[in-house]
mmCIF file of C-alpha atoms in Angstrom:
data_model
loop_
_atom_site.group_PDB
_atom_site.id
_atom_site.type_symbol
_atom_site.label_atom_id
_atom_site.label_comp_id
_atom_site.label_asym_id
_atom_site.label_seq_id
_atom_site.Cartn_x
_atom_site.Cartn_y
_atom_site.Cartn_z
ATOM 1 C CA UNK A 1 108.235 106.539 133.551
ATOM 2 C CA UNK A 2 105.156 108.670 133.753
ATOM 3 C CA UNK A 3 103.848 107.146 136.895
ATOM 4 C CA UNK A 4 107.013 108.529 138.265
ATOM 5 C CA UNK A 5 106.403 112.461 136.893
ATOM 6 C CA UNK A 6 102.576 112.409 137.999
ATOM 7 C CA UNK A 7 102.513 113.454 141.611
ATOM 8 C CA UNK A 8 104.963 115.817 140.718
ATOM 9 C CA UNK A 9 102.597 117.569 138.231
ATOM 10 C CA UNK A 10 100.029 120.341 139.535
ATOM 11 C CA UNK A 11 96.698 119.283 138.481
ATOM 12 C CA UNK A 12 95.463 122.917 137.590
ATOM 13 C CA UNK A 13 99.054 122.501 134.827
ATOM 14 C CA UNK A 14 96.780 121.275 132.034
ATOM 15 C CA UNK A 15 100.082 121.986 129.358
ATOM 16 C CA UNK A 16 101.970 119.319 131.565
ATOM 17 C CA UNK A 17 99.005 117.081 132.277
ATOM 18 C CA UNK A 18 98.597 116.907 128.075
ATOM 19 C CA UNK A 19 102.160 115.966 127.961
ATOM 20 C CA UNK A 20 101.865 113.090 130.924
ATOM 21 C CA UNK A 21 98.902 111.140 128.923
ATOM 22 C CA UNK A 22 100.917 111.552 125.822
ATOM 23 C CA UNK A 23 103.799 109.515 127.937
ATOM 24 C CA UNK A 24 101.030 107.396 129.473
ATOM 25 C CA UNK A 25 99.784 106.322 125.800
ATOM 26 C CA UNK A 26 103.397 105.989 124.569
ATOM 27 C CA UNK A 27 104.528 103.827 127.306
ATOM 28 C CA UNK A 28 101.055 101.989 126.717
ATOM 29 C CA UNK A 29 101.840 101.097 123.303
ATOM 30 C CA UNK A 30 105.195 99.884 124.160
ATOM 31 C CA UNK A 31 104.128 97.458 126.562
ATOM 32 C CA UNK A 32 104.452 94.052 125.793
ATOM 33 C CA UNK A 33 102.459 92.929 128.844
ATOM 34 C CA UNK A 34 98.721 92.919 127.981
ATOM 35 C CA UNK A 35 97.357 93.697 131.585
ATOM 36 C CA UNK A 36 99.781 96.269 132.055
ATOM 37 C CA UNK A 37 99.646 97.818 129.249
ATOM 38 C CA UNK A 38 95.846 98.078 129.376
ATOM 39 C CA UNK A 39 96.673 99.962 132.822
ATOM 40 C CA UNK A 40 98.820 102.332 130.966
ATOM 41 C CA UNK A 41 96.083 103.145 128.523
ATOM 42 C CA UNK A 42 93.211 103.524 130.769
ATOM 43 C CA UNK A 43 95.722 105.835 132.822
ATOM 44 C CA UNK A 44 96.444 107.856 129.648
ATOM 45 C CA UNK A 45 92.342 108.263 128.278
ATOM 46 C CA UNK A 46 91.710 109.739 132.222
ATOM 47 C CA UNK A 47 94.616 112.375 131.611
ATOM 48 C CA UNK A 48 92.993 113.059 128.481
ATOM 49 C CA UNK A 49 89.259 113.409 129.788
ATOM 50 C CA UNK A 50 90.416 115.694 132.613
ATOM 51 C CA UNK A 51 92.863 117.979 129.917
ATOM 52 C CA UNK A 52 89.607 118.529 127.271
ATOM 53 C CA UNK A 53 87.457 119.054 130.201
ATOM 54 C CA UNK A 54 90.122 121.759 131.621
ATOM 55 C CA UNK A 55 90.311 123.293 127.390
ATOM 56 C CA UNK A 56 86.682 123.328 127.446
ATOM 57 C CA UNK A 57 86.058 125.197 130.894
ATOM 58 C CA UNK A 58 88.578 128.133 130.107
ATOM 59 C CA UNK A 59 87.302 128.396 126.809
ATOM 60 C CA UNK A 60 89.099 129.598 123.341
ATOM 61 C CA UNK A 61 90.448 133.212 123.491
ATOM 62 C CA UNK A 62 93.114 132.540 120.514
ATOM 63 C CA UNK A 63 93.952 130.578 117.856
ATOM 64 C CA UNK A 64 96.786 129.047 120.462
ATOM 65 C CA UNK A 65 94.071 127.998 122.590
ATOM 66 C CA UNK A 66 92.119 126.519 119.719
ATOM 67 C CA UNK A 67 94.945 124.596 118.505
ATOM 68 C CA UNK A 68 95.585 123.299 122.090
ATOM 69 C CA UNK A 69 92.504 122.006 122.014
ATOM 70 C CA UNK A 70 92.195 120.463 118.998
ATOM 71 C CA UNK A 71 95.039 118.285 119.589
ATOM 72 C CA UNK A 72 94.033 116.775 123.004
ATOM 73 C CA UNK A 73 90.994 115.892 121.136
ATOM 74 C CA UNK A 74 92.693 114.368 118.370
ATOM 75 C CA UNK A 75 95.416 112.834 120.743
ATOM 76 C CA UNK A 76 92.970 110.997 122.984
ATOM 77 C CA UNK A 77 91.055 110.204 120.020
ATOM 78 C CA UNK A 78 94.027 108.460 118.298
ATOM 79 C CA UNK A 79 95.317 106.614 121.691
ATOM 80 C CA UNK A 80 91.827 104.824 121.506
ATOM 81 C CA UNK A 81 92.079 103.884 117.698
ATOM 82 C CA UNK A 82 95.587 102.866 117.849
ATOM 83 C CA UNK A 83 96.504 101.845 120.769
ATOM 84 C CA UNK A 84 93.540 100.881 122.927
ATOM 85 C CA UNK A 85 91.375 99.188 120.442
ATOM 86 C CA UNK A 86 94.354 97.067 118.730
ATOM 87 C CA UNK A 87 93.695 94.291 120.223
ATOM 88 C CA UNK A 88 90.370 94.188 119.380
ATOM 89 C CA UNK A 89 90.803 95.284 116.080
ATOM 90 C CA UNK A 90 93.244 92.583 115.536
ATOM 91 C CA UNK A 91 91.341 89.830 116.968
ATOM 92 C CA UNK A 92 88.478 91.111 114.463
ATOM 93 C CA UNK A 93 90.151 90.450 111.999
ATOM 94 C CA UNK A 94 91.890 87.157 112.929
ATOM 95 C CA UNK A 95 88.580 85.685 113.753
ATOM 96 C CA UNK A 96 86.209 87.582 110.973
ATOM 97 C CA UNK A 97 84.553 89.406 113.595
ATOM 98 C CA UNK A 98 83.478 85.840 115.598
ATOM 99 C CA UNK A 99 85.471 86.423 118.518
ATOM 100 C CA UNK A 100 84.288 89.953 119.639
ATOM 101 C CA UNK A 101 81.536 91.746 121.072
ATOM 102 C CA UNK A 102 80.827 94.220 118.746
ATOM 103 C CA UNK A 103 78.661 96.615 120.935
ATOM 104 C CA UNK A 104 81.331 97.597 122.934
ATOM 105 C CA UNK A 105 83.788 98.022 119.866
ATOM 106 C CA UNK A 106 81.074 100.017 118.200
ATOM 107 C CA UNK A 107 80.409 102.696 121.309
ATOM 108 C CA UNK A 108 84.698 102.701 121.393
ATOM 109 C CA UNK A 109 84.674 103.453 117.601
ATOM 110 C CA UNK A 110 81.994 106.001 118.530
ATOM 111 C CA UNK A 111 83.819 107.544 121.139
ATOM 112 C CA UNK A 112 86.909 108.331 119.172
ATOM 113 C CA UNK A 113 85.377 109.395 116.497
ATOM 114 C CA UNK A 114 83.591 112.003 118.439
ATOM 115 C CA UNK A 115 86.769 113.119 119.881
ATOM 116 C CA UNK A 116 88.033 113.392 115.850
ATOM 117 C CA UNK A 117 85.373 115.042 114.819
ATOM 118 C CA UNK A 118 85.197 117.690 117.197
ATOM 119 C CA UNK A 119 88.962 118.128 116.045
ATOM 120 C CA UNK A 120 88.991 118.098 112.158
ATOM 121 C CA UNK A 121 86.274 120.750 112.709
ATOM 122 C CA UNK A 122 88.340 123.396 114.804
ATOM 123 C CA UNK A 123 91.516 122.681 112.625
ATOM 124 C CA UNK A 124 89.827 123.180 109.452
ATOM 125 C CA UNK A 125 88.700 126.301 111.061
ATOM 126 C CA UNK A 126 92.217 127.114 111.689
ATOM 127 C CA UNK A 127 93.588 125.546 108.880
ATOM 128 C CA UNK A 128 91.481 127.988 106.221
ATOM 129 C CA UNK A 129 92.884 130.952 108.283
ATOM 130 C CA UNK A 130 96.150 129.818 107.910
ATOM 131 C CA UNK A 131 95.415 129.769 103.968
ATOM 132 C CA UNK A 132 93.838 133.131 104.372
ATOM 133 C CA UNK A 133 96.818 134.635 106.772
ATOM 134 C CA UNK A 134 99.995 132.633 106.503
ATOM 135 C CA UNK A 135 102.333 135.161 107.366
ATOM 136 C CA UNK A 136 100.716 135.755 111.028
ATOM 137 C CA UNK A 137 100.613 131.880 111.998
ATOM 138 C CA UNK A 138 104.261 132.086 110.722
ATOM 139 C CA UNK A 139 105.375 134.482 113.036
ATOM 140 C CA UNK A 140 103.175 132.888 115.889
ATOM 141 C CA UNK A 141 104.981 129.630 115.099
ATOM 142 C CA UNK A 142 101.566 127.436 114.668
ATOM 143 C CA UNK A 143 101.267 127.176 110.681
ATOM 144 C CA UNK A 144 103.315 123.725 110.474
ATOM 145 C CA UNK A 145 101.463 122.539 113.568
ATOM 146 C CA UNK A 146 98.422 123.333 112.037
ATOM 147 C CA UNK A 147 98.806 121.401 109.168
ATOM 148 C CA UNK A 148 100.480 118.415 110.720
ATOM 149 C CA UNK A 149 97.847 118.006 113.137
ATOM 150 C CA UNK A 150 95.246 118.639 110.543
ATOM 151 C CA UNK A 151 96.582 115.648 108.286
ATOM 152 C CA UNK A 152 97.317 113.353 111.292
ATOM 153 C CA UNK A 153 93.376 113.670 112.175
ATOM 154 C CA UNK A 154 92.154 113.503 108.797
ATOM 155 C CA UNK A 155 94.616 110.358 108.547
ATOM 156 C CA UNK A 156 93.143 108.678 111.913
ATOM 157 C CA UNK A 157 89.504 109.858 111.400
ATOM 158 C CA UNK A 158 89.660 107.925 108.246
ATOM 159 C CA UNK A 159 90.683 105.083 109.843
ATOM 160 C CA UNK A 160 88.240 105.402 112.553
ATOM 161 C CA UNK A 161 85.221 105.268 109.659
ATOM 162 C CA UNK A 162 86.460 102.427 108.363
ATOM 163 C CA UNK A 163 86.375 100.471 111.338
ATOM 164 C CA UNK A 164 82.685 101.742 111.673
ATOM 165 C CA UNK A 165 82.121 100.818 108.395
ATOM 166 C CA UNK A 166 83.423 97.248 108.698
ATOM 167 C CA UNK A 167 81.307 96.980 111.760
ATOM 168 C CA UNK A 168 78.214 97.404 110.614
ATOM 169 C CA UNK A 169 78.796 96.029 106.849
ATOM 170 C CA UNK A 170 78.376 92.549 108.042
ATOM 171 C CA UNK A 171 74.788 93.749 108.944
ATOM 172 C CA UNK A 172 73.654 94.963 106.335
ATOM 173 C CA UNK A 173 74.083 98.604 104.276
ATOM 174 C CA UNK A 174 74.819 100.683 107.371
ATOM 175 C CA UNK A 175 78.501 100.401 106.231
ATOM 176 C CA UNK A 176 77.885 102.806 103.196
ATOM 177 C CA UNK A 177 77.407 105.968 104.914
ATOM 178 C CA UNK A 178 81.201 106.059 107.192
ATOM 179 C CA UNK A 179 82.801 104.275 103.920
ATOM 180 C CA UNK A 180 82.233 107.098 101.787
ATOM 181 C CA UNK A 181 82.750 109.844 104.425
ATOM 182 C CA UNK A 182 86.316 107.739 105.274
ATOM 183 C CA UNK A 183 86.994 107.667 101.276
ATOM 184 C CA UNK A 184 86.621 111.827 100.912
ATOM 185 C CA UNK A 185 89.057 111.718 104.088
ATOM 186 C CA UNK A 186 91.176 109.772 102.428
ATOM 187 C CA UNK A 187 90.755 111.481 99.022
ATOM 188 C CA UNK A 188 91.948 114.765 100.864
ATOM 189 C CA UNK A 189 94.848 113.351 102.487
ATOM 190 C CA UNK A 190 96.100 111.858 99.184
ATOM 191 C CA UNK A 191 96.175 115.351 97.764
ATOM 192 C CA UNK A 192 97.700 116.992 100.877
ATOM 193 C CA UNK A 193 99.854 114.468 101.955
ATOM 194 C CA UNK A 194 103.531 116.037 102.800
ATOM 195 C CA UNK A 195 104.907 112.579 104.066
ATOM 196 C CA UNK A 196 105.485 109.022 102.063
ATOM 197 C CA UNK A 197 103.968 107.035 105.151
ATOM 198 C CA UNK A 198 100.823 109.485 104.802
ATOM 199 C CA UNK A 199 100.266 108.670 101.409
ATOM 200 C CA UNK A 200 100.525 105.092 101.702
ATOM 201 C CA UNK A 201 98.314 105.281 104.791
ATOM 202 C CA UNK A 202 95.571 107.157 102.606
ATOM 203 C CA UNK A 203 95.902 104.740 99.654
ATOM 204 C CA UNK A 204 95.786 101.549 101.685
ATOM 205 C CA UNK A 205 92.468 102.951 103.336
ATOM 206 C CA UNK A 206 90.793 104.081 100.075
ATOM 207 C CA UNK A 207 91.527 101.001 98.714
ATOM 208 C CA UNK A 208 90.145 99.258 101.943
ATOM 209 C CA UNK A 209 86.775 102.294 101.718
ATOM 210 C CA UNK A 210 85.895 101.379 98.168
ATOM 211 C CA UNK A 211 86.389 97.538 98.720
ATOM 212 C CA UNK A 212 83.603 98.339 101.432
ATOM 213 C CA UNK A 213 81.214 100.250 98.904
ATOM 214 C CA UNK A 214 81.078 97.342 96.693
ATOM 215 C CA UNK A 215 83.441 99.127 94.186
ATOM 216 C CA UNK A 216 86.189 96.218 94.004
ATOM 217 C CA UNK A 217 87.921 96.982 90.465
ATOM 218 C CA UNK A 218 88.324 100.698 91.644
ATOM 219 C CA UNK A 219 89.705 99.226 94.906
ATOM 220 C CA UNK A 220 92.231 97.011 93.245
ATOM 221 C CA UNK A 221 93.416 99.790 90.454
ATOM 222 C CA UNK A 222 94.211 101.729 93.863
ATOM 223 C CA UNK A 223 96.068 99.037 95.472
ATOM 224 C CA UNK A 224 98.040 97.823 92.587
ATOM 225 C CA UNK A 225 98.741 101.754 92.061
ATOM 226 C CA UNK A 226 100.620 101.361 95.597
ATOM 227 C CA UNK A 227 102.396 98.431 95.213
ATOM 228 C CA UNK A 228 103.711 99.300 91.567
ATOM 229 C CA UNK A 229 105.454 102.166 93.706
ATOM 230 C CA UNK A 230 107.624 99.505 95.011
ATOM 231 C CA UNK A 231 107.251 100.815 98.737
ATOM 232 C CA UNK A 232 108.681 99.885 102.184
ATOM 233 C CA UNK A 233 107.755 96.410 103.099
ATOM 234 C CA UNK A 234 105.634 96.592 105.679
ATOM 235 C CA UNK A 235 103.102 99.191 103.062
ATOM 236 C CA UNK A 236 103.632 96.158 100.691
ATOM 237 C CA UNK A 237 102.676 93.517 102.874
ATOM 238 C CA UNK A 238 99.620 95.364 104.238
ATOM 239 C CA UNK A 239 98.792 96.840 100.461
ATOM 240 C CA UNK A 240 99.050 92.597 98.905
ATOM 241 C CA UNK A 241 96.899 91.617 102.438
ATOM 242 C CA UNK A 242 94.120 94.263 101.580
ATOM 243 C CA UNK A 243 94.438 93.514 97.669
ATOM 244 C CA UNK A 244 93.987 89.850 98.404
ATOM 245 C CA UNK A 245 90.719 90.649 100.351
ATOM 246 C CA UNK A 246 89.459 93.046 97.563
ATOM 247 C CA UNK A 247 89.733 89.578 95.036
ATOM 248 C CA UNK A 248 88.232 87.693 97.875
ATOM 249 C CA UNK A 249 84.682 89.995 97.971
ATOM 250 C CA UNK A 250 85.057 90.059 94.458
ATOM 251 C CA UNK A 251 84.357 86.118 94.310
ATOM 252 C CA UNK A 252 87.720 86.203 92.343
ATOM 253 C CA UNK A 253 89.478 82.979 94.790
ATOM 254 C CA UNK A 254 91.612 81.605 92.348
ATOM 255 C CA UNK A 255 93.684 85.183 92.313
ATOM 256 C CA UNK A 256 93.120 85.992 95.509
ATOM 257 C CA UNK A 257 94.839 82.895 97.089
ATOM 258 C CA UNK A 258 97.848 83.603 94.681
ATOM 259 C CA UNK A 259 97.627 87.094 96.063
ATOM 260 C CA UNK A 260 97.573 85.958 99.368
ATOM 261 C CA UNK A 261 100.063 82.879 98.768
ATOM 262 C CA UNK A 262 102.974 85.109 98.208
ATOM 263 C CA UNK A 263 102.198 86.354 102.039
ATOM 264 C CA UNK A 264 101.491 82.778 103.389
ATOM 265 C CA UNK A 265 104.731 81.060 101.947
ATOM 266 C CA UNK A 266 107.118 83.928 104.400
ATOM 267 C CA UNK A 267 108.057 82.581 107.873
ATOM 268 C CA UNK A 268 107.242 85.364 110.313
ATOM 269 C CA UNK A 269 109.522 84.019 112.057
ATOM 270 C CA UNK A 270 112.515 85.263 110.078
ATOM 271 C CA UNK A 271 110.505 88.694 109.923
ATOM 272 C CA UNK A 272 113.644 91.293 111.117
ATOM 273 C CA UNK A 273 112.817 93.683 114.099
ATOM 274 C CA UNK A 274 111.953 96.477 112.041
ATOM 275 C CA UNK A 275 109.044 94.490 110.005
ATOM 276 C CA UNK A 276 106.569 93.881 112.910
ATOM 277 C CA UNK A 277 104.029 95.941 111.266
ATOM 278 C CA UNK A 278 104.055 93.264 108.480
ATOM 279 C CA UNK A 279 104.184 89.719 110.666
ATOM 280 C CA UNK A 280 100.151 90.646 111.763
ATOM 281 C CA UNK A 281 99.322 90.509 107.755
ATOM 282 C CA UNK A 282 101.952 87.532 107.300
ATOM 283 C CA UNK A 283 100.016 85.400 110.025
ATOM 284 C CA UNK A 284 96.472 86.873 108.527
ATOM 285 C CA UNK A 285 97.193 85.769 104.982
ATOM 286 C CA UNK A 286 96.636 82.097 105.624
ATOM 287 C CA UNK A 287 93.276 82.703 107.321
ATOM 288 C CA UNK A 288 92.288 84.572 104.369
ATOM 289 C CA UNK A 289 93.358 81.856 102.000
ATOM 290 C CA UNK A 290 91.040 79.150 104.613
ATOM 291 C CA UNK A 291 88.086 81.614 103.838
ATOM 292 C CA UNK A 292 88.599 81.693 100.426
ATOM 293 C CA UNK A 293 88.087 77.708 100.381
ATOM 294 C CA UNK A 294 85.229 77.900 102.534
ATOM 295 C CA UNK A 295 83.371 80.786 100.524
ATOM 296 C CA UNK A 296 84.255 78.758 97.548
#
């Protein structure tokens, strides 16, 4: 338990601080008790804002230090995206944006994307000098770490547009601008992808991107692309779920309910263990089909 480690921990070790609001945000997002796991999190994001500060004091004197800071940046970044904001997130999209305040969500959003910004920047820095000298970040041991942590920011990043996107589509055409700067993220990551779950991840959101830039029949090709693949449930579930919202914007109801149907008619509560990632798409799918009715 991190709470345990902390007063153990020097507070000029920035190394072992990093590592302590990495447990914080992994014991966070394990927590099935909301209060306390919002304690967790909050615990985790001031670990975080006192190891950048630290980074940015001593400054970068080699590519080790760059790369240390890049990934506090893109680790605190990601603990708000994925683990902080979830609940909001979810309860966005439960409710169609009705039951949350969307300033606060919006200067969150802003926050970590920020944080991801300031990080895609110094790893593509690093990343093109890894292209341009491979053999020396072999031998320093930071090429593969380089490159993971590059695609794990372009990956969240993405995401984090997206969200911003959503936000401020319902208002009007402010959406356009983070929808097309999440689909080139996603565009990349689909090329560089090394991992199945990264691919999926980038062709769920480009599907999700051009669904937001009006470009449904592009968004649907992409979708039906993923689920032709025949991939792990959960990427099915969420891939159907997001193809059932591209017929919806389309004003295509008939198919979209029979889209999202096939979601509604599974009991979530037969769902094993290992498919929780689905059960939040399983208990969406019916609120989808309601809209459809009511936009009808």
């Amino acid at each position: 338990m991190p709470e345990l480690l902390a007063p153990l921990i020097d507070d000029k070790d920035v190394a072992a601080r990093e590592s302590l609001a990495v447990a914080y945000a992994s014991e966070g997002a394990a927590c099935p008790a909301l209060e306390e796991r919002a304690a967790l999190l909050r615990q985790a994001e001031r670990e975080f804002t006192a190891v950048v500060a630290a980074r940015d004091r001593v400054g970068a004197t080699s590519d080790a230090d760059r790369l240390a800071a890049a990934r506090a940046r893109v680790a605190w970044g990601s603990t708000i995206l994925r683990y902080s904001l979830a609940p909001e997130l979810d309860r966005y999209e439960i409710s169609g944006g009705l039951s949350v305040e969307r300033d606060p969500l919006r200067a969150r959003l802003a926050e970590a994307a920020a944080l991801l910004s300031r990080g895609e920047a110094e790893l593509s820095v690093l990343s093109q000098a890894v292209e341009n000298d491979e053999e020396k970040f072999l031998l320093l041991g930071l090429a593969e770490t380089i490159r993971s942590l590059y695609a794990e920011c372009t990956l969240h990043f993405g995401w984090t547009l997206v969200w911003r996107a959503t936000l401020e589509s319902q208002g009007g055409a402010g959406g356009i601008e983070p929808a097309s700067e999440a689909l080139r993220r996603f565009d990349a990551m689909a090329r560089r992808a090394t991992e199945d779950g990264q691919r999926h991840s980038a062709a769920i959101g480009t599907g999700v991107a051009l669904r937001l830039l009006g470009r449904a029949d592009e968004s649907l090709a992409v979708l039906d692309r993923l689920i032709n693949e025949n991939p792990p449930y959960d990427v099915n579930v969420r891939a159907h779920c997001e193809k059932g919202r591209t017929l919806l914007a389309a004003g295509r109801f008939d198919e979209a309910r029979a889209t999202l149907g096939r979601l509604a008619a599974v009991d979530p509560a037969r769902l094993a263990p290992e498919h929780a990632a689905a059960r939040f798409y399983v208990l969406l799918a019916p609120v989808l089909i309601g809209d459809a009715w009511l936009l009808e």
